[in-house]
Coordinates of C-alpha atoms and ligand atoms in Angstrom, one line a residue:
Chain A
M1 CA 0.2 -0.3 0.4
N2 CA 3.4 2.2 0.6
S3 CA 3.4 2.1 -3.2
P4 CA 2.2 5.2 -5.3
N5 CA 1.1 2.3 -7.4
A6 CA -2.1 0.8 -8.0
F7 CA -0.9 -1.8 -10.8
E8 CA 3.3 -3.1 -11.0
V9 CA 3.2 -4.9 -14.5
R10 CA 6.4 -7.2 -14.9
G11 CA 7.5 -8.8 -18.0
M12 CA 3.8 -9.9 -19.5
N13 CA 3.9 -11.7 -22.0
L14 CA 0.0 -12.1 -23.3
H15 CA -0.8 -15.2 -26.3
Y16 CA -4.2 -15.8 -27.8
G17 CA -3.8 -19.3 -28.7
S18 CA -0.3 -18.6 -30.7
F19 CA -0.4 -15.5 -31.5
H20 CA 1.9 -13.3 -29.8
A21 CA -0.2 -9.8 -28.8
L22 CA 1.4 -8.7 -25.6
K23 CA 4.9 -8.8 -25.5
N24 CA 7.2 -8.0 -22.3
I25 CA 5.4 -5.3 -20.5
H26 CA 6.9 -3.3 -17.8
L27 CA 3.9 -0.5 -16.1
D28 CA 3.6 1.1 -13.6
I29 CA 0.1 2.6 -13.0
P30 CA -0.5 5.0 -10.4
R31 CA -3.1 5.7 -8.3
N32 CA -6.0 7.7 -8.2
Q33 CA -4.8 9.5 -11.0
I34 CA -6.3 9.0 -15.4
T35 CA -3.7 7.0 -17.1
A36 CA -4.7 6.7 -21.1
L37 CA -3.9 4.0 -23.0
I38 CA -3.5 5.0 -27.4
G39 CA -1.7 2.8 -30.4
P40 CA -3.4 2.2 -33.0
S41 CA -6.4 -0.3 -34.2
G42 CA -5.3 -4.2 -33.6
C43 CA -1.9 -3.2 -31.2
G44 CA -3.8 -4.5 -27.9
K45 CA -5.4 -1.8 -26.3
S46 CA -7.8 -3.7 -25.1
T47 CA -6.7 -7.0 -24.5
F48 CA -4.0 -5.6 -21.4
L49 CA -7.2 -4.0 -20.0
R50 CA -8.6 -6.4 -19.9
S51 CA -5.8 -8.6 -18.4
L52 CA -6.0 -5.7 -15.6
N53 CA -9.8 -7.3 -14.7
R54 CA -8.9 -11.2 -15.4
M55 CA -11.7 -10.2 -18.9
N56 CA -9.3 -12.3 -20.5
D57 CA -9.9 -15.4 -18.9
L58 CA -13.1 -16.1 -20.6
V59 CA -11.3 -16.3 -23.8
E60 CA -10.4 -19.7 -24.2
G61 CA -6.2 -20.3 -25.5
C62 CA -5.5 -16.7 -23.9
R63 CA -2.0 -16.9 -22.0
I64 CA -0.5 -15.0 -19.8
D65 CA 2.3 -15.6 -17.6
G66 CA 4.4 -12.2 -16.1
D67 CA 3.5 -10.7 -12.7
I68 CA 0.9 -8.7 -12.7
R69 CA 0.3 -6.7 -8.7
M70 CA -2.4 -4.5 -7.9
D71 CA -1.4 -3.1 -4.1
G72 CA 1.1 -5.7 -4.0
E73 CA -1.1 -8.5 -4.5
D74 CA -0.6 -11.0 -7.5
I75 CA -4.3 -11.2 -9.4
Y76 CA -3.2 -14.2 -11.2
G77 CA -2.2 -15.6 -8.5
K78 CA -4.4 -17.2 -5.0
I79 CA -7.2 -14.2 -5.4
D80 CA -11.5 -14.3 -5.5
V81 CA -11.4 -13.1 -9.6
N82 CA -15.0 -11.6 -8.7
H83 CA -13.8 -10.0 -5.9
L84 CA -11.3 -8.6 -7.8
R85 CA -13.3 -7.7 -10.8
K86 CA -15.5 -5.8 -8.1
R87 CA -12.0 -3.9 -7.2
V88 CA -11.3 -3.3 -11.1
G89 CA -14.1 -2.1 -12.5
M90 CA -15.1 -1.9 -15.8
V91 CA -16.8 0.3 -18.6
F92 CA -17.7 -1.3 -21.6
Q93 CA -17.0 0.2 -26.0
K94 CA -19.7 -0.9 -26.6
P95 CA -23.3 0.6 -23.9
N96 CA -24.8 -2.3 -22.1
P97 CA -27.4 -2.1 -19.8
F98 CA -28.6 -5.3 -18.3
P99 CA -32.2 -5.4 -19.9
M100 CA -33.7 -4.3 -16.6
S101 CA -34.8 -1.0 -14.5
I102 CA -32.8 1.8 -14.6
Y103 CA -32.5 1.2 -10.8
D104 CA -32.1 -2.9 -11.1
N105 CA -28.9 -2.0 -13.3
V106 CA -27.4 0.3 -10.6
A107 CA -27.8 -2.5 -8.1
Y108 CA -27.1 -4.8 -9.2
G109 CA -23.0 -5.2 -8.0
P110 CA -24.0 -4.0 -5.2
R111 CA -27.0 -7.1 -4.8
T112 CA -23.8 -9.6 -6.3
H113 CA -22.1 -8.4 -3.4
G114 CA -24.6 -9.2 -0.5
V115 CA -26.1 -5.8 0.0
K116 CA -29.7 -6.3 0.8
S117 CA -31.8 -3.9 3.0
K118 CA -33.9 -1.6 0.9
A119 CA -32.2 1.8 2.3
Q120 CA -28.6 1.1 2.0
L121 CA -29.3 -0.1 -1.6
D122 CA -31.4 3.1 -2.5
A123 CA -29.5 5.7 -1.3
L124 CA -25.7 3.7 -3.1
V125 CA -28.2 4.1 -6.1
E126 CA -28.9 7.4 -6.3
K127 CA -25.4 8.1 -4.4
S128 CA -23.7 6.3 -7.5
L129 CA -26.2 8.6 -10.4
K130 CA -25.3 11.3 -8.7
D131 CA -21.3 10.8 -9.2
A132 CA -22.0 9.5 -13.2
A133 CA -24.0 12.6 -13.6
I134 CA -27.0 10.8 -14.4
W135 CA -29.3 11.3 -11.4
D136 CA -31.0 14.9 -13.2
E137 CA -32.7 13.0 -15.9
V138 CA -33.3 9.7 -14.4
K139 CA -34.7 9.8 -11.2
D140 CA -38.5 10.3 -11.7
R141 CA -38.0 7.2 -14.0
L142 CA -35.6 4.7 -11.8
K143 CA -38.2 2.1 -12.7
K144 CA -38.2 2.7 -16.4
S145 CA -35.6 0.3 -18.4
A146 CA -32.9 1.4 -19.1
L147 CA -32.4 0.3 -22.9
G148 CA -35.0 3.6 -23.3
L149 CA -32.0 5.7 -22.6
S150 CA -30.1 8.3 -25.1
G151 CA -26.9 6.2 -26.1
G152 CA -25.1 9.1 -24.1
Q153 CA -27.3 8.8 -20.8
Q154 CA -26.9 4.6 -20.9
Q155 CA -23.4 4.6 -21.2
R156 CA -23.0 7.1 -17.8
L157 CA -25.6 4.7 -16.4
C158 CA -23.4 1.8 -16.7
I159 CA -20.3 4.2 -15.4
A160 CA -22.8 4.5 -13.3
R161 CA -23.3 1.4 -12.3
A162 CA -19.8 0.6 -11.5
L163 CA -19.8 2.7 -9.7
A164 CA -22.7 1.7 -7.7
A165 CA -20.3 -1.8 -7.2
Q166 CA -17.6 0.9 -4.8
P167 CA -14.2 -0.1 -7.2
E168 CA -10.9 1.7 -6.8
T169 CA -10.1 1.2 -10.2
I170 CA -12.5 1.9 -13.3
L171 CA -11.5 0.2 -16.6
M172 CA -12.5 2.2 -19.8
D173 CA -12.4 0.4 -23.4
E174 CA -12.9 3.9 -25.5
P175 CA -16.0 5.1 -23.6
T176 CA -16.4 7.9 -26.5
S177 CA -16.0 5.8 -29.1
A178 CA -20.1 5.8 -29.4
L179 CA -20.7 8.9 -28.8
D180 CA -21.5 12.1 -30.4
P181 CA -19.5 15.4 -29.3
I182 CA -22.5 16.4 -26.2
S183 CA -21.5 13.1 -24.3
T184 CA -18.3 12.5 -25.0
S185 CA -17.7 16.0 -23.3
H186 CA -19.7 14.8 -20.6
I187 CA -17.9 11.7 -19.8
E188 CA -15.1 13.4 -20.2
E189 CA -15.9 15.8 -17.8
L190 CA -16.7 13.4 -15.5
A191 CA -13.8 10.8 -15.5
L192 CA -11.7 14.1 -13.9
T193 CA -14.3 14.3 -10.9
L194 CA -13.7 11.0 -10.2
K195 CA -10.4 10.5 -10.7
D196 CA -10.0 12.0 -6.2
Q197 CA -11.5 8.8 -5.2
Y198 CA -10.3 6.1 -7.9
T199 CA -8.1 4.7 -10.3
I200 CA -8.8 5.6 -13.6
I201 CA -7.2 3.9 -17.2
I202 CA -8.7 5.0 -20.8
V203 CA -8.5 3.7 -23.0
T204 CA -8.7 5.9 -26.5
H205 CA -8.4 6.6 -29.9
N206 CA -8.9 10.6 -29.5
M207 CA -4.9 12.2 -28.6
Q208 CA -7.3 15.1 -28.0
Q209 CA -9.3 13.7 -25.2
A210 CA -6.4 11.3 -23.9
A211 CA -4.8 15.0 -24.1
R212 CA -7.1 16.7 -22.2
I213 CA -7.6 14.8 -19.3
S214 CA -5.2 12.4 -18.8
D215 CA -2.2 12.5 -16.3
R216 CA 0.0 9.7 -18.0
T217 CA -0.3 8.1 -21.5
V218 CA 0.8 4.6 -22.7
F219 CA 1.4 4.8 -26.4
F220 CA 0.9 0.5 -27.5
L221 CA 2.8 -0.5 -31.0
L222 CA 2.0 -4.3 -31.8
G223 CA 1.7 -5.5 -29.0
E224 CA 4.8 -3.7 -27.0
V225 CA 4.5 -0.2 -25.3
I226 CA 6.9 1.8 -26.7
E227 CA 7.0 4.8 -24.8
S228 CA 4.8 5.6 -21.1
G229 CA 4.9 8.7 -19.0
E230 CA 3.6 12.0 -18.5
T231 CA 0.8 13.2 -20.9
E232 CA 2.4 16.6 -20.9
Q233 CA 5.9 15.3 -22.2
I234 CA 4.4 12.3 -24.4
F235 CA 2.7 15.0 -26.6
S236 CA 5.7 17.5 -26.4
S237 CA 8.0 15.8 -26.5
P238 CA 8.4 11.6 -27.5
A239 CA 11.3 10.6 -26.9
D240 CA 10.5 7.7 -29.5
K241 CA 9.8 8.7 -33.3
R242 CA 7.0 6.4 -33.6
T243 CA 4.9 7.9 -31.1
E244 CA 5.4 11.3 -32.6
D245 CA 4.3 10.1 -36.1
Y246 CA 1.1 8.4 -33.7
I247 CA 0.3 11.7 -32.2
T248 CA 1.1 14.0 -34.8
G249 CA -1.0 11.6 -37.4
R250 CA 1.6 10.8 -39.5
F251 CA 1.2 6.9 -38.8
G252 CA -2.2 4.0 -39.9
Chain B
M1 CA -29.8 13.9 -79.7
K2 CA -30.2 11.2 -81.6
I3 CA -28.2 8.7 -79.4
L4 CA -30.5 10.0 -76.5
C5 CA -32.9 9.4 -78.3
K6 CA -32.4 6.1 -78.4
H7 CA -31.0 5.6 -75.4
K8 CA -34.3 6.6 -74.5
R9 CA -36.5 4.3 -76.0
M10 CA -34.1 0.9 -75.4
I11 CA -35.1 1.5 -71.0
S12 CA -38.7 2.1 -71.8
V13 CA -38.7 -1.7 -74.4
F14 CA -36.6 -2.6 -70.9
L15 CA -38.9 -1.3 -68.3
R16 CA -41.6 -2.8 -70.3
R17 CA -40.1 -6.0 -70.0
Y18 CA -39.5 -5.6 -66.9
H19 CA -42.4 -4.8 -65.9
V20 CA -44.0 -7.7 -67.2
G21 CA -41.4 -10.1 -65.6
S22 CA -42.2 -8.2 -62.3
R23 CA -46.2 -8.5 -62.8
L24 CA -46.1 -11.8 -62.9
L25 CA -44.3 -12.4 -60.5
N26 CA -46.4 -10.4 -58.9
F27 CA -49.0 -12.3 -59.2
V28 CA -47.5 -15.5 -58.6
V29 CA -46.9 -14.3 -55.1
H30 CA -50.0 -12.8 -54.5
A31 CA -52.0 -16.3 -55.8
A32 CA -49.5 -18.8 -54.0
A33 CA -50.7 -15.8 -50.1
A34 CA -54.7 -16.6 -51.2
V35 CA -54.5 -20.3 -52.2
T36 CA -52.6 -20.3 -48.6
V37 CA -54.7 -18.9 -46.8
L38 CA -57.9 -20.2 -49.0
V39 CA -57.2 -24.0 -47.6
L40 CA -56.6 -22.7 -43.9
G41 CA -59.8 -20.9 -43.9
F42 CA -62.2 -23.7 -45.5
L43 CA -60.3 -25.8 -43.4
V44 CA -61.1 -24.2 -41.0
A45 CA -65.2 -23.0 -42.3
Y46 CA -65.6 -26.9 -42.6
I47 CA -64.7 -27.6 -39.5
V48 CA -66.7 -24.5 -37.7
V49 CA -70.0 -25.1 -40.0
R50 CA -69.4 -29.1 -39.4
G51 CA -68.9 -28.8 -35.9
V52 CA -70.6 -26.2 -34.0
P53 CA -74.4 -27.8 -35.1
N54 CA -73.3 -31.3 -32.9
L55 CA -72.0 -29.2 -29.8
R56 CA -74.3 -29.9 -27.3
P57 CA -73.8 -29.4 -23.4
S58 CA -74.7 -32.9 -23.0
L59 CA -71.0 -33.0 -24.8
F60 CA -68.7 -30.8 -21.3
A61 CA -71.0 -34.2 -19.0
L62 CA -68.5 -35.3 -16.3
Q63 CA -69.6 -38.2 -17.0
Y64 CA -69.2 -40.4 -20.2
T65 CA -70.9 -42.7 -21.9
S66 CA -71.1 -44.4 -25.3
D67 CA -75.0 -43.2 -25.2
N68 CA -73.3 -39.8 -24.4
Q69 CA -69.6 -39.3 -26.2
S70 CA -68.8 -36.6 -24.1
M71 CA -65.7 -34.9 -23.9
L72 CA -65.2 -33.1 -20.6
P73 CA -63.1 -36.0 -19.2
A74 CA -60.8 -35.6 -22.3
I75 CA -60.3 -32.1 -22.2
I76 CA -59.4 -32.5 -18.7
N77 CA -57.0 -35.5 -18.7
T78 CA -55.5 -33.0 -22.1
C79 CA -54.4 -30.1 -19.0
T80 CA -53.3 -33.3 -17.1
M81 CA -51.7 -33.8 -19.5
T82 CA -50.0 -30.7 -20.6
V83 CA -49.1 -29.9 -16.8
V84 CA -47.2 -33.2 -16.0
S85 CA -45.3 -33.8 -19.2
L86 CA -44.1 -30.4 -19.7
L87 CA -43.0 -30.7 -15.7
L88 CA -40.7 -33.9 -15.9
A89 CA -39.0 -31.8 -20.0
V90 CA -39.1 -28.7 -19.1
P91 CA -36.4 -28.6 -16.1
F92 CA -34.1 -31.3 -17.8
G93 CA -34.7 -29.3 -20.9
V94 CA -34.0 -26.2 -19.7
G95 CA -30.8 -26.8 -17.3
A96 CA -30.0 -29.4 -20.5
A97 CA -29.4 -26.4 -22.6
I98 CA -28.5 -23.6 -20.0
Y99 CA -25.4 -26.8 -19.3
L100 CA -24.5 -27.0 -23.1
T101 CA -24.5 -22.5 -23.3
E102 CA -23.7 -21.5 -21.2
Y103 CA -20.6 -24.2 -19.0
A104 CA -19.6 -26.6 -21.7
R105 CA -16.7 -25.5 -23.2
R106 CA -18.2 -24.2 -26.8
G107 CA -17.9 -26.6 -29.5
S108 CA -17.1 -29.7 -27.4
R109 CA -17.3 -32.9 -28.0
L110 CA -20.1 -33.6 -25.5
T111 CA -21.8 -30.6 -27.0
R112 CA -22.1 -32.1 -31.0
L113 CA -22.8 -35.6 -29.8
V114 CA -26.0 -33.4 -28.0
Q115 CA -26.4 -31.7 -30.6
M116 CA -26.6 -34.7 -32.8
T117 CA -28.4 -36.4 -31.3
T118 CA -31.0 -33.7 -30.1
Q119 CA -32.3 -33.1 -34.0
T120 CA -32.1 -37.0 -34.8
L121 CA -34.1 -37.1 -32.3
S122 CA -37.0 -34.3 -33.1
G123 CA -37.1 -36.6 -36.3
I124 CA -38.7 -39.6 -35.1
P125 CA -42.1 -40.0 -35.8
S126 CA -44.5 -39.7 -33.0
I127 CA -45.2 -43.3 -33.5
V128 CA -41.9 -44.6 -32.5
Y129 CA -41.6 -42.5 -29.3
G130 CA -45.2 -44.5 -28.3
L131 CA -44.1 -47.9 -29.1
F132 CA -41.2 -46.8 -26.6
G133 CA -43.1 -46.0 -23.8
M134 CA -45.7 -48.8 -24.3
L135 CA -42.2 -51.7 -24.2
M136 CA -40.6 -48.9 -21.7
F137 CA -43.5 -47.2 -19.3
N138 CA -46.2 -49.2 -20.0
S139 CA -43.9 -53.5 -20.0
A140 CA -41.4 -52.8 -18.2
L141 CA -41.7 -50.1 -15.6
Q142 CA -45.3 -52.0 -14.8
L143 CA -46.7 -48.3 -15.2
G144 CA -49.4 -50.1 -17.9
Y145 CA -51.6 -48.2 -20.2
S146 CA -52.0 -44.6 -17.0
M147 CA -51.5 -40.7 -17.9
L148 CA -48.4 -41.1 -16.6
S149 CA -46.5 -44.0 -18.9
G150 CA -47.9 -41.4 -21.1
A151 CA -46.6 -38.3 -19.8
L152 CA -43.4 -40.1 -19.7
T153 CA -43.2 -40.7 -23.2
L154 CA -44.3 -36.9 -24.8
A155 CA -41.9 -35.4 -22.2
I156 CA -39.0 -37.5 -24.0
M157 CA -41.2 -36.8 -27.5
I158 CA -41.4 -32.8 -26.6
L159 CA -37.2 -32.8 -24.6
P160 CA -35.3 -32.3 -28.3
L161 CA -37.6 -29.3 -28.6
I162 CA -37.2 -27.8 -25.7
M163 CA -33.5 -28.1 -25.5
R164 CA -33.3 -26.4 -28.6
T165 CA -35.1 -23.9 -28.8
T166 CA -34.0 -23.0 -24.8
Q167 CA -30.2 -23.2 -26.9
E168 CA -30.8 -21.3 -29.6
A169 CA -33.2 -18.6 -27.8
L170 CA -29.6 -18.6 -25.2
S171 CA -27.2 -18.1 -27.5
A172 CA -29.0 -15.3 -29.2
V173 CA -27.9 -13.3 -25.9
P174 CA -25.6 -10.5 -25.9
D175 CA -22.1 -11.5 -24.8
M176 CA -21.9 -8.5 -23.9
Y177 CA -24.9 -8.5 -21.0
R178 CA -22.3 -12.0 -19.6
E179 CA -19.7 -9.7 -19.9
G180 CA -21.7 -6.5 -17.8
S181 CA -22.5 -9.1 -15.5
F182 CA -18.9 -10.1 -14.8
G183 CA -17.4 -7.4 -15.1
L184 CA -18.8 -6.5 -12.1
G185 CA -17.7 -8.9 -10.1
A186 CA -20.9 -11.6 -10.6
G187 CA -20.1 -15.3 -10.7
K188 CA -20.8 -17.6 -13.5
L189 CA -24.4 -18.6 -11.7
R190 CA -25.7 -15.4 -10.7
T191 CA -24.6 -14.0 -14.9
V192 CA -26.6 -17.2 -15.3
F193 CA -30.0 -16.6 -13.7
S194 CA -29.9 -12.9 -13.4
V195 CA -28.8 -11.2 -16.9
V196 CA -29.1 -14.1 -19.1
L197 CA -32.3 -16.4 -18.8
P198 CA -34.4 -13.5 -18.0
S199 CA -33.5 -12.5 -21.4
A200 CA -34.5 -15.5 -22.8
M201 CA -37.1 -15.5 -21.9
P202 CA -39.5 -14.8 -24.2
G203 CA -37.8 -17.4 -26.9
I204 CA -38.2 -20.2 -23.9
L205 CA -41.7 -20.0 -23.6
S206 CA -41.8 -20.0 -27.1
G207 CA -40.0 -23.2 -27.5
V208 CA -42.3 -24.3 -24.2
I209 CA -45.6 -23.7 -26.4
L210 CA -44.6 -25.3 -29.3
A211 CA -44.1 -28.2 -27.4
I212 CA -47.8 -27.8 -25.8
G213 CA -49.1 -27.5 -29.8
R214 CA -47.5 -30.5 -29.7
I215 CA -49.0 -32.6 -26.5
V216 CA -52.1 -31.5 -26.7
G217 CA -52.3 -33.2 -30.6
E218 CA -50.8 -35.3 -30.0
T219 CA -52.6 -39.4 -30.7
A220 CA -49.6 -41.1 -31.9
A221 CA -47.4 -41.2 -28.9
L222 CA -50.6 -41.4 -26.8
M223 CA -52.5 -45.1 -27.7
Y224 CA -50.8 -47.4 -26.2
T225 CA -49.6 -45.5 -23.6
S226 CA -51.9 -43.0 -22.0
G227 CA -55.0 -46.0 -23.8
T228 CA -58.3 -44.4 -24.7
V229 CA -61.0 -44.4 -21.5
A230 CA -62.5 -41.1 -21.6
K231 CA -63.0 -40.7 -18.4
V232 CA -61.1 -38.0 -15.9
A233 CA -57.7 -39.5 -15.1
G234 CA -55.4 -39.6 -12.2
L235 CA -51.8 -40.2 -12.6
M236 CA -52.0 -43.5 -12.8
D237 CA -55.4 -44.3 -14.3
S238 CA -56.0 -45.3 -18.4
G239 CA -56.9 -41.5 -19.6
T240 CA -57.5 -40.1 -23.0
T241 CA -56.3 -36.9 -24.2
L242 CA -58.6 -34.9 -26.9
A243 CA -57.1 -35.5 -29.8
L244 CA -56.5 -38.9 -28.9
H245 CA -60.6 -39.4 -27.6
M246 CA -61.1 -37.9 -31.6
Y247 CA -59.2 -40.6 -33.1
K248 CA -61.3 -43.1 -31.4
Q249 CA -64.5 -41.2 -32.2
A250 CA -63.5 -41.2 -35.9
S251 CA -62.1 -44.3 -37.0
E252 CA -64.7 -45.9 -35.3
G253 CA -67.3 -44.4 -37.7
L254 CA -69.8 -44.0 -34.9
Y255 CA -69.7 -40.7 -34.0
L256 CA -69.0 -38.9 -37.1
N257 CA -70.7 -36.1 -35.5
E258 CA -69.7 -36.0 -32.5
A259 CA -65.6 -36.6 -33.9
Y260 CA -66.5 -33.0 -36.0
A261 CA -67.9 -31.8 -32.7
T262 CA -64.6 -32.3 -30.6
S263 CA -62.3 -31.4 -33.5
V264 CA -64.0 -27.7 -33.4
V265 CA -63.3 -27.7 -29.7
L266 CA -59.9 -29.1 -30.0
L267 CA -59.2 -25.8 -33.0
A268 CA -60.6 -23.3 -29.8
L269 CA -58.0 -25.1 -28.2
V270 CA -54.8 -24.1 -29.9
L271 CA -56.1 -21.7 -31.2
L272 CA -56.3 -20.7 -27.0
I273 CA -53.0 -21.4 -26.9
N274 CA -51.6 -18.9 -29.1
L275 CA -53.6 -16.4 -28.4
L276 CA -52.6 -16.7 -24.4
S277 CA -48.6 -17.2 -25.5
A278 CA -48.5 -14.6 -27.9
K279 CA -49.5 -12.3 -24.8
A280 CA -47.4 -14.1 -22.7
A281 CA -44.9 -13.1 -24.4
K282 CA -45.3 -9.5 -25.0
L283 CA -45.5 -9.0 -21.5
M284 CA -43.0 -10.3 -21.0
V285 CA -40.9 -8.2 -23.4
K286 CA -43.0 -5.1 -22.2
G287 CA -42.0 -6.1 -18.5
R288 CA -38.3 -5.6 -19.5
G289 CA -38.0 -4.1 -22.9
Ligands
LIG1 N1 -10.5 -13.4 -28.6 C1 -10.0 -13.0 -29.6 N2 -8.5 -14.0 -29.8 C2 -7.9 -14.3 -30.5 N3 -7.2 -12.8 -31.2 C3 -7.2 -11.7 -30.6 C4 -9.0 -12.2 -29.9 N4 -8.7 -10.8 -29.5 C5 -8.0 -9.7 -29.5 N5 -7.0 -10.4 -30.5 C6 -5.7 -10.0 -30.8 O1 -5.3 -9.3 -30.3 C7 -4.8 -8.3 -30.7 C8 -4.9 -7.1 -30.4 O2 -6.2 -7.5 -30.5 P1 -7.0 -5.5 -28.9 O3 -8.1 -5.9 -28.7 O4 -6.7 -5.9 -27.7 O5 -6.3 -4.2 -29.5 P2 -6.9 -2.5 -29.9 O6 -5.9 -2.3 -29.7 O7 -7.8 -3.0 -28.0 O8 -8.0 -2.3 -31.1 P3 -8.9 -2.1 -31.3 O9 -8.2 0.1 -30.5 O10 -9.5 -1.3 -32.6 O11 -9.5 -1.8 -30.4 C9 -5.3 -7.8 -31.9 O12 -4.5 -8.6 -33.7 C10 -6.1 -9.4 -32.1 O13 -6.5 -9.6 -33.5
LIG2 MG1 -10.0 -2.8 -27.9

């Protein structure tokens, strides 16, 4: 707990069958900061993100070696995977609210982890929806289906749903790629306010977005981390030619 | 200008030809639809015209005698048969489908084997189930002619249907729901029962309704298992269902009018089941969607 890092990744390799998707990754992810993962399509950003809450366990033929530690604890060691996923929440590229009411969506996590009291659930649902900046839009229709919301609202609902499980870290995989500019800026503001309480790791194809909201940036290319550091430094004076090519748009 | 004119002419010739072809096709399609509706309409009208005048109150007496061919016992038996068969088949069918789609490795040997078996089973004529039921339940297990033996036979018969429709309904649930649930720290069991199953419910229900249709309309599989006694039957008694009752009336040739009356009721019953199920499915979708 003394280390300022939420995650420490050492010598990590990931294979999908015979395909070597992530190669010898060394990376520190500091607590209570926003870390942006950038890089061209197919370079392994989602794969890396999904290995932090072990979502890749669901993929057949996926093999991981090396060392990934969260608060010093090996997350591929003897731990409860469900508890890990409670601590490390996830927001997906495509909003995926469950086909149930708005309330039930947000209460899903807490109920899963044993919260039964109605008062406690009510409070948690309200707080999560407020933290996700969507409370005012949905407070009169909590019992209505979540599928009736707009795409941007659905994504904020998914963020609320993730918050309600009371995680420490939130992984976001291109959370705004399916949204219009207004919803996008909503979610960016949200990320900025959330970082006081949570560690946030966000995958994005939008360089401006990475520059606007992240404290640190990691550049992936073909399964390798080419460069990582302070966002300001990466964007103003990248050490590697390939990073510079990518962020200036001279790259696939 | 000349070229343009020529061009125009060609287009209009083409259009005319195309027009004739499309009109022909249009006609064929409409005719096909009309024939289908006509045949169906004729069938229903024929049954109604022949059957309704024979619908006497005495046909709904609690007691069946050879003088009064009451169908009420058969109606009650049909309900019993449906409920018992479903109680036997649905838990196994749905359970097996859940195991195969959610737990077993996709495309594993076992899944393929079960897939093949269910496909084969659903192609077997029902009389074969009837004979199997007779040998297995009536004789080997000594249940004799009984509703239970009939229900067991029907349960085996509809099992593949329920499994297949449930499997299809489960596979149609988008993986992003599963990922969302796992991502919140829910285990397999909670994910399946709180997210996947409810989403698949309308599909599962439609499978169950298809199965009810088969039960209500079945004769061959019941002839040698539940028997044809037209009395209100308990589980261990022999009892006839409505379809079988009608088959007997018609095949004996003495009670053709009563058979028509029975078929009206059977028709109404099937219609009612379809209506109710459509409503149920709609309600369920509305409650969630
Ligand atoms: N389930 C899988 N099985 C096999 N290969 C996979 C699987 N998922 C991803 N890959 C491969 O791993 C590589 C990295 O994929 P990943 O989805 O992590 O890329 P990404 O950086 O997130 O791309 P994008 O920006 O397009 O989302 C790609 O070459 C992809 O084809
Ligand atoms: Mg991706």
